[in-house]
PDB file of C-alpha atoms in Angstrom:
ATOM      1  CA  MET R 140       0.000   0.000   0.000  1.00 57.00           C
ATOM      2  CA  SER R 141       1.466   3.330  -1.068  1.00 68.00           C
ATOM      3  CA  GLN R 142       0.868   6.760   0.400  1.00 69.00           C
ATOM      4  CA  LEU R 143       0.223   9.579  -2.045  1.00 73.00           C
ATOM      5  CA  THR R 144       2.308  12.710  -1.852  1.00 76.00           C
ATOM      6  CA  ARG R 145       0.032  14.337  -4.458  1.00 89.00           C
ATOM      7  CA  PRO R 146      -3.556  13.496  -5.378  1.00 93.00           C
ATOM      8  CA  TYR R 147      -4.691  12.051  -8.656  1.00 96.00           C
ATOM      9  CA  LEU R 148      -6.167  14.781 -10.866  1.00 98.00           C
ATOM     10  CA  LEU R 149      -9.400  14.121 -12.751  1.00 98.00           C
ATOM     11  CA  TYR R 150      -9.878  16.636 -15.568  1.00 98.00           C
ATOM     12  CA  VAL R 151     -13.537  16.969 -16.533  1.00 98.00           C
ATOM     13  CA  TYR R 152     -16.121  19.099 -18.263  1.00 97.00           C
ATOM     14  CA  PRO R 153     -18.302  19.016 -15.137  1.00 96.00           C
ATOM     15  CA  TRP R 154     -21.777  18.792 -16.715  1.00 96.00           C
ATOM     16  CA  MET R 155     -21.063  16.524 -19.681  1.00 96.00           C
ATOM     17  CA  PRO R 156     -22.138  12.843 -19.699  1.00 95.00           C
ATOM     18  CA  TYR R 157     -18.840  10.964 -19.964  1.00 97.00           C
ATOM     19  CA  PRO R 158     -17.009  12.939 -17.253  1.00 97.00           C
ATOM     20  CA  ARG R 159     -20.154  12.817 -15.129  1.00 97.00           C
ATOM     21  CA  ARG R 160     -19.939   9.028 -15.036  1.00 97.00           C
ATOM     22  CA  VAL R 161     -16.647   9.311 -13.152  1.00 98.00           C
ATOM     23  CA  THR R 162     -17.751  12.026 -10.734  1.00 97.00           C
ATOM     24  CA  ILE R 163     -20.818   9.936  -9.840  1.00 97.00           C
ATOM     25  CA  TYR R 164     -18.520   6.950  -9.345  1.00 96.00           C
ATOM     26  CA  LEU R 165     -16.250   8.942  -6.994  1.00 96.00           C
ATOM     27  CA  ARG R 166     -19.226   9.932  -4.846  1.00 95.00           C
ATOM     28  CA  GLU R 167     -20.649   6.429  -4.753  1.00 93.00           C
ATOM     29  CA  ARG R 168     -17.264   5.130  -3.602  1.00 92.00           C
ATOM     30  CA  ALA R 169     -16.793   8.088  -1.226  1.00 91.00           C
ATOM     31  CA  ILE R 170     -13.314   8.738  -2.615  1.00 93.00           C
ATOM     32  CA  PRO R 171     -12.211  12.079  -1.112  1.00 93.00           C
ATOM     33  CA  PRO R 172     -10.653  15.007  -3.023  1.00 94.00           C
ATOM     34  CA  SER R 173      -7.447  14.455  -1.090  1.00 93.00           C
ATOM     35  CA  LEU R 174      -6.992  11.272  -3.130  1.00 94.00           C
ATOM     36  CA  VAL R 175      -8.717  12.188  -6.419  1.00 96.00           C
ATOM     37  CA  THR R 176      -9.151  15.900  -7.050  1.00 97.00           C
ATOM     38  CA  VAL R 177     -11.693  16.867  -9.699  1.00 97.00           C
ATOM     39  CA  VAL R 178     -10.334  19.627 -11.953  1.00 97.00           C
ATOM     40  CA  PRO R 179     -13.181  21.471 -13.714  1.00 96.00           C
ATOM     41  CA  VAL R 180     -12.160  22.436 -17.248  1.00 97.00           C
ATOM     42  CA  SER R 181     -14.019  25.285 -18.937  1.00 95.00           C
ATOM     43  CA  ASP R 182     -16.209  24.395 -21.929  1.00 93.00           C
ATOM     44  CA  PRO R 183     -14.418  24.228 -25.309  1.00 92.00           C
ATOM     45  CA  GLN R 184     -16.204  27.423 -26.402  1.00 89.00           C
ATOM     46  CA  LYS R 185     -14.973  29.216 -23.264  1.00 91.00           C
ATOM     47  CA  GLY R 186     -11.268  28.502 -23.293  1.00 93.00           C
ATOM     48  CA  ASP R 187     -11.046  24.750 -22.662  1.00 93.00           C
ATOM     49  CA  SER R 188      -8.619  25.323 -19.803  1.00 95.00           C
ATOM     50  CA  ALA R 189      -8.033  24.231 -16.216  1.00 96.00           C
ATOM     51  CA  PRO R 190      -8.219  26.737 -13.336  1.00 95.00           C
ATOM     52  CA  SER R 191      -5.032  28.418 -12.214  1.00 94.00           C
ATOM     53  CA  GLY R 192      -3.115  26.423  -9.656  1.00 93.00           C
ATOM     54  CA  TYR R 193      -3.414  23.129 -11.556  1.00 95.00           C
ATOM     55  CA  PRO R 194      -1.184  21.670 -14.260  1.00 95.00           C
ATOM     56  CA  PRO R 195      -2.493  22.525 -17.748  1.00 95.00           C
ATOM     57  CA  ARG R 196      -5.331  20.465 -19.172  1.00 96.00           C
ATOM     58  CA  PRO R 197      -3.870  17.366 -20.899  1.00 96.00           C
ATOM     59  CA  THR R 198      -4.581  16.949 -24.603  1.00 95.00           C
ATOM     60  CA  GLY R 199      -7.344  14.560 -25.571  1.00 96.00           C
ATOM     61  CA  SER R 200     -11.016  13.977 -24.842  1.00 96.00           C
ATOM     62  CA  LEU R 201     -12.184  14.379 -21.266  1.00 97.00           C
ATOM     63  CA  PRO R 202     -12.361  12.846 -18.741  1.00 98.00           C
ATOM     64  CA  ILE R 203      -8.646  12.305 -18.245  1.00 98.00           C
ATOM     65  CA  LEU R 204      -7.087  10.981 -15.039  1.00 98.00           C
ATOM     66  CA  ALA R 205      -3.598  12.297 -14.257  1.00 98.00           C
ATOM     67  CA  ILE R 206      -1.745   9.657 -12.236  1.00 96.00           C
ATOM     68  CA  PRO R 207       1.160  11.171 -10.259  1.00 94.00           C
ATOM     69  CA  SER R 208       4.583   9.612 -10.545  1.00 90.00           C
ATOM     70  CA  THR R 209       6.048   8.270  -7.321  1.00 83.00           C
ATOM     71  CA  THR R 210       9.555   9.324  -8.362  1.00 84.00           C
ATOM     72  CA  GLY R 211       9.119  12.823  -9.781  1.00 85.00           C
ATOM     73  CA  PRO R 212       6.765  15.636 -10.764  1.00 88.00           C
ATOM     74  CA  SER R 213       5.425  13.988 -13.936  1.00 92.00           C
ATOM     75  CA  TYR R 214       2.064  12.315 -14.560  1.00 95.00           C
ATOM     76  CA  THR R 215       0.799   9.332 -16.500  1.00 96.00           C
ATOM     77  CA  TYR R 216      -2.514   9.973 -18.243  1.00 97.00           C
ATOM     78  CA  LEU R 217      -5.500   7.677 -18.567  1.00 98.00           C
ATOM     79  CA  ASP R 218      -8.542   8.600 -20.635  1.00 97.00           C
ATOM     80  CA  GLN R 219     -11.983   7.067 -21.344  1.00 97.00           C
ATOM     81  CA  SER R 220     -14.548   7.036 -18.549  1.00 97.00           C
ATOM     82  CA  VAL R 221     -14.879   3.246 -18.312  1.00 97.00           C
ATOM     83  CA  ALA R 222     -11.113   2.777 -18.172  1.00 97.00           C
ATOM     84  CA  ILE R 223     -10.817   5.395 -15.411  1.00 98.00           C
ATOM     85  CA  MET R 224     -13.606   3.871 -13.317  1.00 96.00           C
ATOM     86  CA  SER R 225     -12.110   0.398 -13.767  1.00 95.00           C
ATOM     87  CA  TYR R 226      -8.651   1.635 -12.766  1.00 95.00           C
ATOM     88  CA  LEU R 227      -9.925   3.362  -9.634  1.00 95.00           C
ATOM     89  CA  GLU R 228     -12.032   0.327  -8.736  1.00 93.00           C
ATOM     90  CA  GLY R 229      -8.913  -1.823  -9.040  1.00 91.00           C
ATOM     91  CA  LEU R 230      -7.088   0.512  -6.644  1.00 91.00           C
ATOM     92  CA  CYS R 231      -9.974   0.187  -4.174  1.00 90.00           C
ATOM     93  CA  GLU R 232     -10.096  -3.591  -4.561  1.00 86.00           C
ATOM     94  CA  THR R 233      -6.378  -4.040  -3.917  1.00 85.00           C
ATOM     95  CA  GLN R 234      -6.091  -1.119  -1.463  1.00 82.00           C
ATOM     96  CA  ALA R 235      -3.095  -0.032  -3.493  1.00 74.00           C
ATOM     97  CA  VAL R 236      -3.321   3.515  -2.153  1.00 83.00           C
ATOM     98  CA  GLN R 237      -3.595   4.426   1.515  1.00 82.00           C
ATOM     99  CA  GLY R 238      -7.036   5.861   2.278  1.00 81.00           C
ATOM    100  CA  LEU R 239      -8.970   3.758  -0.223  1.00 83.00           C
ATOM    101  CA  THR R 240     -11.372   1.240   1.290  1.00 78.00           C
ATOM    102  CA  LYS R 241     -11.758  -2.235  -0.140  1.00 78.00           C
ATOM    103  CA  PRO R 242     -15.408  -2.492  -1.263  1.00 79.00           C
ATOM    104  CA  ALA R 243     -17.601  -5.340  -0.088  1.00 73.00           C
ATOM    105  CA  ARG R 244     -18.991  -5.583  -3.601  1.00 78.00           C
ATOM    106  CA  LEU R 245     -17.271  -4.623  -6.830  1.00 81.00           C
ATOM    107  CA  MET R 246     -18.918  -2.301  -9.340  1.00 87.00           C
ATOM    108  CA  SER R 247     -17.630  -4.567 -12.095  1.00 81.00           C
ATOM    109  CA  GLY R 248     -20.604  -6.780 -11.315  1.00 76.00           C
ATOM    110  CA  GLY R 249     -19.600  -9.274  -8.649  1.00 71.00           C
ATOM    111  CA  ASP R 250     -16.961 -11.793  -7.716  1.00 74.00           C
ATOM    112  CA  ASP R 251     -17.896 -14.566 -10.138  1.00 82.00           C
ATOM    113  CA  VAL R 252     -17.076 -14.695 -13.848  1.00 89.00           C
ATOM    114  CA  LEU R 253     -20.695 -14.874 -15.040  1.00 89.00           C
ATOM    115  CA  SER R 254     -21.777 -11.803 -13.052  1.00 86.00           C
ATOM    116  CA  ARG R 255     -18.899  -9.785 -14.456  1.00 87.00           C
ATOM    117  CA  ALA R 256     -19.676 -10.945 -17.989  1.00 92.00           C
ATOM    118  CA  LYS R 257     -23.332  -9.913 -17.595  1.00 91.00           C
ATOM    119  CA  ASN R 258     -22.276  -6.483 -16.372  1.00 91.00           C
ATOM    120  CA  LEU R 259     -20.008  -6.093 -19.397  1.00 94.00           C
ATOM    121  CA  GLY R 260     -23.015  -6.752 -21.606  1.00 96.00           C
ATOM    122  CA  TYR R 261     -25.020  -4.218 -19.620  1.00 96.00           C
ATOM    123  CA  MET R 262     -22.250  -1.633 -20.012  1.00 96.00           C
ATOM    124  CA  HIS R 263     -22.184  -2.247 -23.761  1.00 97.00           C
ATOM    125  CA  LEU R 264     -25.943  -1.668 -24.021  1.00 97.00           C
ATOM    126  CA  ALA R 265     -25.673   1.587 -22.047  1.00 97.00           C
ATOM    127  CA  ASP R 266     -22.824   2.790 -24.276  1.00 96.00           C
ATOM    128  CA  GLN R 267     -24.801   1.886 -27.391  1.00 97.00           C
ATOM    129  CA  ALA R 268     -27.816   3.818 -26.147  1.00 97.00           C
ATOM    130  CA  LEU R 269     -25.718   6.962 -25.766  1.00 97.00           C
ATOM    131  CA  ALA R 270     -24.086   6.433 -29.175  1.00 96.00           C
ATOM    132  CA  CYS R 271     -27.496   6.006 -30.842  1.00 96.00           C
ATOM    133  CA  TRP R 272     -28.727   9.221 -29.222  1.00 98.00           C
ATOM    134  CA  ASN R 273     -26.053  11.308 -30.944  1.00 97.00           C
ATOM    135  CA  PRO R 274     -27.636  11.275 -34.440  1.00 97.00           C
ATOM    136  CA  VAL R 275     -31.088  11.846 -32.910  1.00 98.00           C
ATOM    137  CA  ARG R 276     -29.988  15.083 -31.257  1.00 97.00           C
ATOM    138  CA  LEU R 277     -27.600  16.010 -34.132  1.00 97.00           C
ATOM    139  CA  PHE R 278     -30.258  15.873 -36.846  1.00 98.00           C
ATOM    140  CA  GLY R 279     -33.291  16.826 -34.783  1.00 97.00           C
ATOM    141  CA  SER R 280     -32.402  19.367 -32.071  1.00 97.00           C
ATOM    142  CA  GLY R 281     -31.128  22.923 -31.897  1.00 96.00           C
ATOM    143  CA  ALA R 282     -27.891  21.598 -30.394  1.00 95.00           C
ATOM    144  CA  GLY R 283     -27.061  19.874 -33.687  1.00 95.00           C
ATOM    145  CA  LEU R 284     -27.014  21.003 -37.291  1.00 95.00           C
ATOM    146  CA  ALA R 285     -27.873  24.573 -38.227  1.00 94.00           C
ATOM    147  CA  THR R 286     -30.652  23.150 -40.409  1.00 95.00           C
ATOM    148  CA  PRO R 287     -32.254  20.049 -38.841  1.00 96.00           C
ATOM    149  CA  ILE R 288     -33.018  16.937 -40.884  1.00 97.00           C
ATOM    150  CA  PRO R 289     -36.079  15.562 -39.071  1.00 96.00           C
ATOM    151  CA  ALA R 290     -36.371  12.415 -41.195  1.00 96.00           C
ATOM    152  CA  ALA R 291     -32.814  11.397 -40.284  1.00 97.00           C
ATOM    153  CA  ALA R 292     -33.446  12.074 -36.594  1.00 97.00           C
ATOM    154  CA  LYS R 293     -36.655  10.059 -36.712  1.00 95.00           C
ATOM    155  CA  GLU R 294     -34.858   7.113 -38.335  1.00 94.00           C
ATOM    156  CA  ALA R 295     -32.086   7.274 -35.709  1.00 96.00           C
ATOM    157  CA  LEU R 296     -34.736   7.309 -32.996  1.00 95.00           C
ATOM    158  CA  VAL R 297     -35.960   3.908 -34.196  1.00 92.00           C
ATOM    159  CA  TRP R 298     -32.520   2.470 -33.438  1.00 94.00           C
ATOM    160  CA  GLU R 299     -32.443   4.270 -30.100  1.00 95.00           C
ATOM    161  CA  LYS R 300     -35.728   2.601 -29.149  1.00 94.00           C
ATOM    162  CA  ARG R 301     -34.162  -0.762 -30.019  1.00 93.00           C
ATOM    163  CA  GLU R 302     -31.468  -0.136 -27.398  1.00 96.00           C
ATOM    164  CA  LEU R 303     -34.025   1.076 -24.852  1.00 96.00           C
ATOM    165  CA  LYS R 304     -36.069  -2.075 -25.322  1.00 94.00           C
ATOM    166  CA  ALA R 305     -32.951  -4.234 -24.817  1.00 95.00           C
ATOM    167  CA  LEU R 306     -32.033  -2.301 -21.663  1.00 97.00           C
ATOM    168  CA  ASP R 307     -35.557  -2.598 -20.304  1.00 97.00           C
ATOM    169  CA  LYS R 308     -35.448  -6.356 -20.897  1.00 96.00           C
ATOM    170  CA  TYR R 309     -32.076  -6.608 -19.140  1.00 96.00           C
ATOM    171  CA  LEU R 310     -33.367  -4.739 -16.089  1.00 97.00           C
ATOM    172  CA  GLN R 311     -36.536  -6.833 -15.957  1.00 96.00           C
ATOM    173  CA  GLN R 312     -34.288  -9.889 -15.661  1.00 95.00           C
ATOM    174  CA  ASP R 313     -32.062  -8.210 -13.056  1.00 93.00           C
ATOM    175  CA  ALA R 314     -34.045  -8.666  -9.858  1.00 88.00           C
ATOM    176  CA  ASP R 315     -31.251  -7.057  -7.832  1.00 88.00           C
ATOM    177  CA  PHE R 316     -31.326  -3.543  -9.282  1.00 92.00           C
ATOM    178  CA  PRO R 317     -34.103  -2.082  -7.064  1.00 93.00           C
ATOM    179  CA  ARG R 318     -32.328  -3.304  -3.925  1.00 91.00           C
ATOM    180  CA  ARG R 319     -28.928  -1.949  -4.895  1.00 90.00           C
ATOM    181  CA  LEU R 320     -30.284   1.436  -5.954  1.00 93.00           C
ATOM    182  CA  LYS R 321     -32.461   1.880  -2.869  1.00 91.00           C
ATOM    183  CA  SER R 322     -29.679   0.971  -0.466  1.00 79.00           C
ATOM    184  CA  ALA R 323     -27.355   3.427   1.231  1.00 74.00           C
ATOM    185  CA  ALA R 324     -25.408   0.621   2.919  1.00 69.00           C
ATOM    186  CA  ALA R 325     -21.696   0.350   2.258  1.00 60.00           C
ATOM    187  CA  GLY R 326     -20.943  -2.245  -0.363  1.00 64.00           C
ATOM    188  CA  ILE R 327     -24.462  -2.286  -1.796  1.00 76.00           C
ATOM    189  CA  GLY R 328     -24.907   0.176  -4.609  1.00 86.00           C
ATOM    190  CA  PRO R 329     -24.785   0.653  -8.357  1.00 93.00           C
ATOM    191  CA  VAL R 330     -22.619  -1.272 -10.772  1.00 93.00           C
ATOM    192  CA  PHE R 331     -20.761   0.355 -13.664  1.00 95.00           C
ATOM    193  CA  GLY R 332     -23.634  -0.308 -16.065  1.00 96.00           C
ATOM    194  CA  ASP R 333     -26.039   1.518 -13.750  1.00 96.00           C
ATOM    195  CA  ILE R 334     -23.852   4.629 -13.681  1.00 97.00           C
ATOM    196  CA  MET R 335     -23.421   4.612 -17.458  1.00 97.00           C
ATOM    197  CA  LEU R 336     -27.135   4.159 -18.102  1.00 98.00           C
ATOM    198  CA  TYR R 337     -28.171   6.818 -15.598  1.00 98.00           C
ATOM    199  CA  SER R 338     -25.805   9.462 -16.978  1.00 97.00           C
ATOM    200  CA  PHE R 339     -27.302   8.944 -20.447  1.00 98.00           C
ATOM    201  CA  LEU R 340     -30.947   9.052 -19.340  1.00 98.00           C
ATOM    202  CA  GLU R 341     -30.180  12.148 -17.276  1.00 98.00           C
ATOM    203  CA  LEU R 342     -28.595  13.889 -20.272  1.00 97.00           C
ATOM    204  CA  ALA R 343     -31.587  13.199 -22.530  1.00 97.00           C
ATOM    205  CA  ASP R 344     -33.993  14.378 -19.838  1.00 98.00           C
ATOM    206  CA  GLU R 345     -32.227  17.405 -18.372  1.00 97.00           C
ATOM    207  CA  MET R 346     -30.535  18.829 -21.478  1.00 97.00           C
ATOM    208  CA  TYR R 347     -32.877  17.750 -24.267  1.00 98.00           C
ATOM    209  CA  GLY R 348     -36.151  17.630 -22.328  1.00 97.00           C
ATOM    210  CA  ILE R 349     -36.885  14.031 -23.338  1.00 97.00           C
ATOM    211  CA  ASP R 350     -37.546  11.399 -20.665  1.00 97.00           C
ATOM    212  CA  LEU R 351     -36.728   8.305 -22.682  1.00 96.00           C
ATOM    213  CA  THR R 352     -38.129   6.011 -19.991  1.00 96.00           C
ATOM    214  CA  GLU R 353     -41.642   7.283 -20.743  1.00 93.00           C
ATOM    215  CA  GLY R 354     -42.663   5.231 -23.770  1.00 83.00           C
ATOM    216  CA  SER R 355     -45.303   6.438 -26.197  1.00 79.00           C
ATOM    217  CA  GLY R 356     -47.583   3.493 -25.450  1.00 77.00           C
ATOM    218  CA  ARG R 357     -47.977   2.931 -29.186  1.00 80.00           C
ATOM    219  CA  THR R 358     -47.174  -0.197 -31.171  1.00 78.00           C
ATOM    220  CA  SER R 359     -44.621   0.499 -33.892  1.00 76.00           C
ATOM    221  CA  ASN R 360     -42.300  -1.347 -36.231  1.00 73.00           C
ATOM    222  CA  ASP R 361     -38.816  -2.191 -35.033  1.00 74.00           C
ATOM    223  CA  ALA R 362     -35.534  -1.118 -36.643  1.00 73.00           C
ATOM    224  CA  TYR R 363     -35.851  -3.869 -39.264  1.00 74.00           C
ATOM    225  CA  GLY R 364     -39.419  -3.014 -40.254  1.00 73.00           C
ATOM    226  CA  ARG R 365     -40.998  -5.859 -38.312  1.00 74.00           C
ATOM    227  CA  VAL R 366     -44.092  -5.213 -36.255  1.00 71.00           C
ATOM    228  CA  GLY R 367     -42.766  -4.400 -32.836  1.00 71.00           C
ATOM    229  CA  SER R 368     -44.181  -4.363 -29.333  1.00 76.00           C
ATOM    230  CA  VAL R 369     -45.826  -1.558 -27.402  1.00 81.00           C
ATOM    231  CA  GLU R 370     -43.372   1.228 -26.573  1.00 88.00           C
ATOM    232  CA  THR R 371     -43.268   1.008 -22.796  1.00 92.00           C
ATOM    233  CA  TYR R 372     -40.201   0.720 -20.577  1.00 95.00           C
ATOM    234  CA  PRO R 373     -41.432  -0.050 -17.044  1.00 96.00           C
ATOM    235  CA  ALA R 374     -38.103  -1.320 -15.705  1.00 97.00           C
ATOM    236  CA  LEU R 375     -36.179   1.627 -17.179  1.00 97.00           C
ATOM    237  CA  ASN R 376     -38.702   3.994 -15.640  1.00 97.00           C
ATOM    238  CA  GLU R 377     -38.299   2.420 -12.206  1.00 97.00           C
ATOM    239  CA  PHE R 378     -34.510   2.422 -12.597  1.00 97.00           C
ATOM    240  CA  TYR R 379     -34.381   6.119 -13.479  1.00 98.00           C
ATOM    241  CA  ASP R 380     -36.672   7.136 -10.616  1.00 97.00           C
ATOM    242  CA  LEU R 381     -34.570   5.183  -8.121  1.00 96.00           C
ATOM    243  CA  PHE R 382     -31.166   6.380  -9.298  1.00 97.00           C
ATOM    244  CA  LYS R 383     -32.051  10.067  -9.533  1.00 96.00           C
ATOM    245  CA  ALA R 384     -32.954   9.949  -5.835  1.00 95.00           C
ATOM    246  CA  ARG R 385     -29.374   9.006  -4.910  1.00 95.00           C
ATOM    247  CA  PRO R 386     -27.246  11.807  -3.382  1.00 95.00           C
ATOM    248  CA  SER R 387     -24.377  11.052  -5.785  1.00 95.00           C
ATOM    249  CA  VAL R 388     -26.245  12.515  -8.773  1.00 96.00           C
ATOM    250  CA  VAL R 389     -27.200  15.902  -7.309  1.00 97.00           C
ATOM    251  CA  ARG R 390     -25.628  18.504  -9.574  1.00 96.00           C
ATOM    252  CA  ARG R 391     -23.463  20.937  -7.609  1.00 95.00           C
ATOM    253  CA  SER R 392     -23.708  24.495  -8.864  1.00 93.00           C
ATOM    254  CA  ALA R 393     -20.538  25.511  -7.027  1.00 91.00           C
ATOM    255  CA  GLU R 394     -18.641  22.898  -9.069  1.00 92.00           C
ATOM    256  CA  SER R 395     -20.152  24.000 -12.424  1.00 93.00           C
ATOM    257  CA  GLU R 396     -22.167  20.795 -12.807  1.00 95.00           C
ATOM    258  CA  GLU R 397     -25.376  22.506 -13.919  1.00 96.00           C
ATOM    259  CA  ILE R 398     -26.061  22.382 -17.656  1.00 96.00           C
ATOM    260  CA  PRO R 399     -25.553  25.942 -18.971  1.00 95.00           C
ATOM    261  CA  PRO R 400     -28.952  27.566 -19.687  1.00 96.00           C
ATOM    262  CA  GLU R 401     -28.042  28.566 -23.241  1.00 95.00           C
ATOM    263  CA  ILE R 402     -27.040  24.975 -24.067  1.00 95.00           C
ATOM    264  CA  ARG R 403     -30.161  23.556 -22.419  1.00 96.00           C
ATOM    265  CA  LYS R 404     -32.304  25.976 -24.426  1.00 97.00           C
ATOM    266  CA  ARG R 405     -30.783  24.875 -27.751  1.00 97.00           C
ATOM    267  CA  GLY R 406     -31.019  21.227 -26.792  1.00 97.00           C
ATOM    268  CA  ARG R 407     -34.779  21.515 -26.270  1.00 97.00           C
ATOM    269  CA  MET R 408     -35.476  23.147 -29.637  1.00 97.00           C
ATOM    270  CA  TRP R 409     -36.678  20.023 -31.452  1.00 97.00           C
ATOM    271  CA  ALA R 410     -37.984  19.769 -34.996  1.00 96.00           C
ATOM    272  CA  LYS R 411     -41.637  18.934 -34.393  1.00 91.00           C
ATOM    273  CA  GLU R 412     -41.636  15.931 -36.754  1.00 93.00           C
ATOM    274  CA  VAL R 413     -39.097  13.909 -34.743  1.00 94.00           C
ATOM    275  CA  PHE R 414     -41.367  12.620 -31.967  1.00 90.00           C
ATOM    276  CA  VAL R 415     -44.699  12.301 -33.783  1.00 80.00           C
TER     277      VAL R 415
END
């Protein structure tokens, strides 16, 4: 077990979905700023820089974890939200750094191989849902193209609903998720897939004004043109309601975690044809 002489530095755009995964993780694990300090980087349109007093923002997409060298002033950099969460979870599991507590239950999905494999599948579905959302908002909202293409957004939304249906099915088969999201007990809490899914649903809801867990209730064709099922997502709806009640997801204004009003306004300017 090593003792840090300097904290890890986590460079983030505080309100954006991928960095937000890691800040939620830090709060769920109760990792203090003395061990991992969150460095809020200004939005790309407003300088894209770290506050004074910190090393300059590393190049690359955020979040980026700066890992301090034990032999000098340099850092090793790790990017990608899933990689950062996995790295920090490994430090907790092995108690490689003094001050980190070994969790009773790993966020990677459990101690057995099958549980971890299932969580990997869950993480993949959550990532896919966020990836499918990008063309929906790009072609259909005011936060995308200068001239929306509603037909393209509507087609992308069909694929998004495919991912939502798969996630709802996964959660229906996961009898443990209500217990772990309701609990405040140490060692019982969300897994990585939960954090990834929540940060996406939150983005769609809070920035774009679309609660994706509220299905239309209509029967529609699936992404391949086959007659689909009724658009309802009861397990996703329960999941979202439970997770947004957790203290870890409260946006902190003092730490610039609120979505900027001008960005929220553009995000909610939808072409009317997209959701009809």
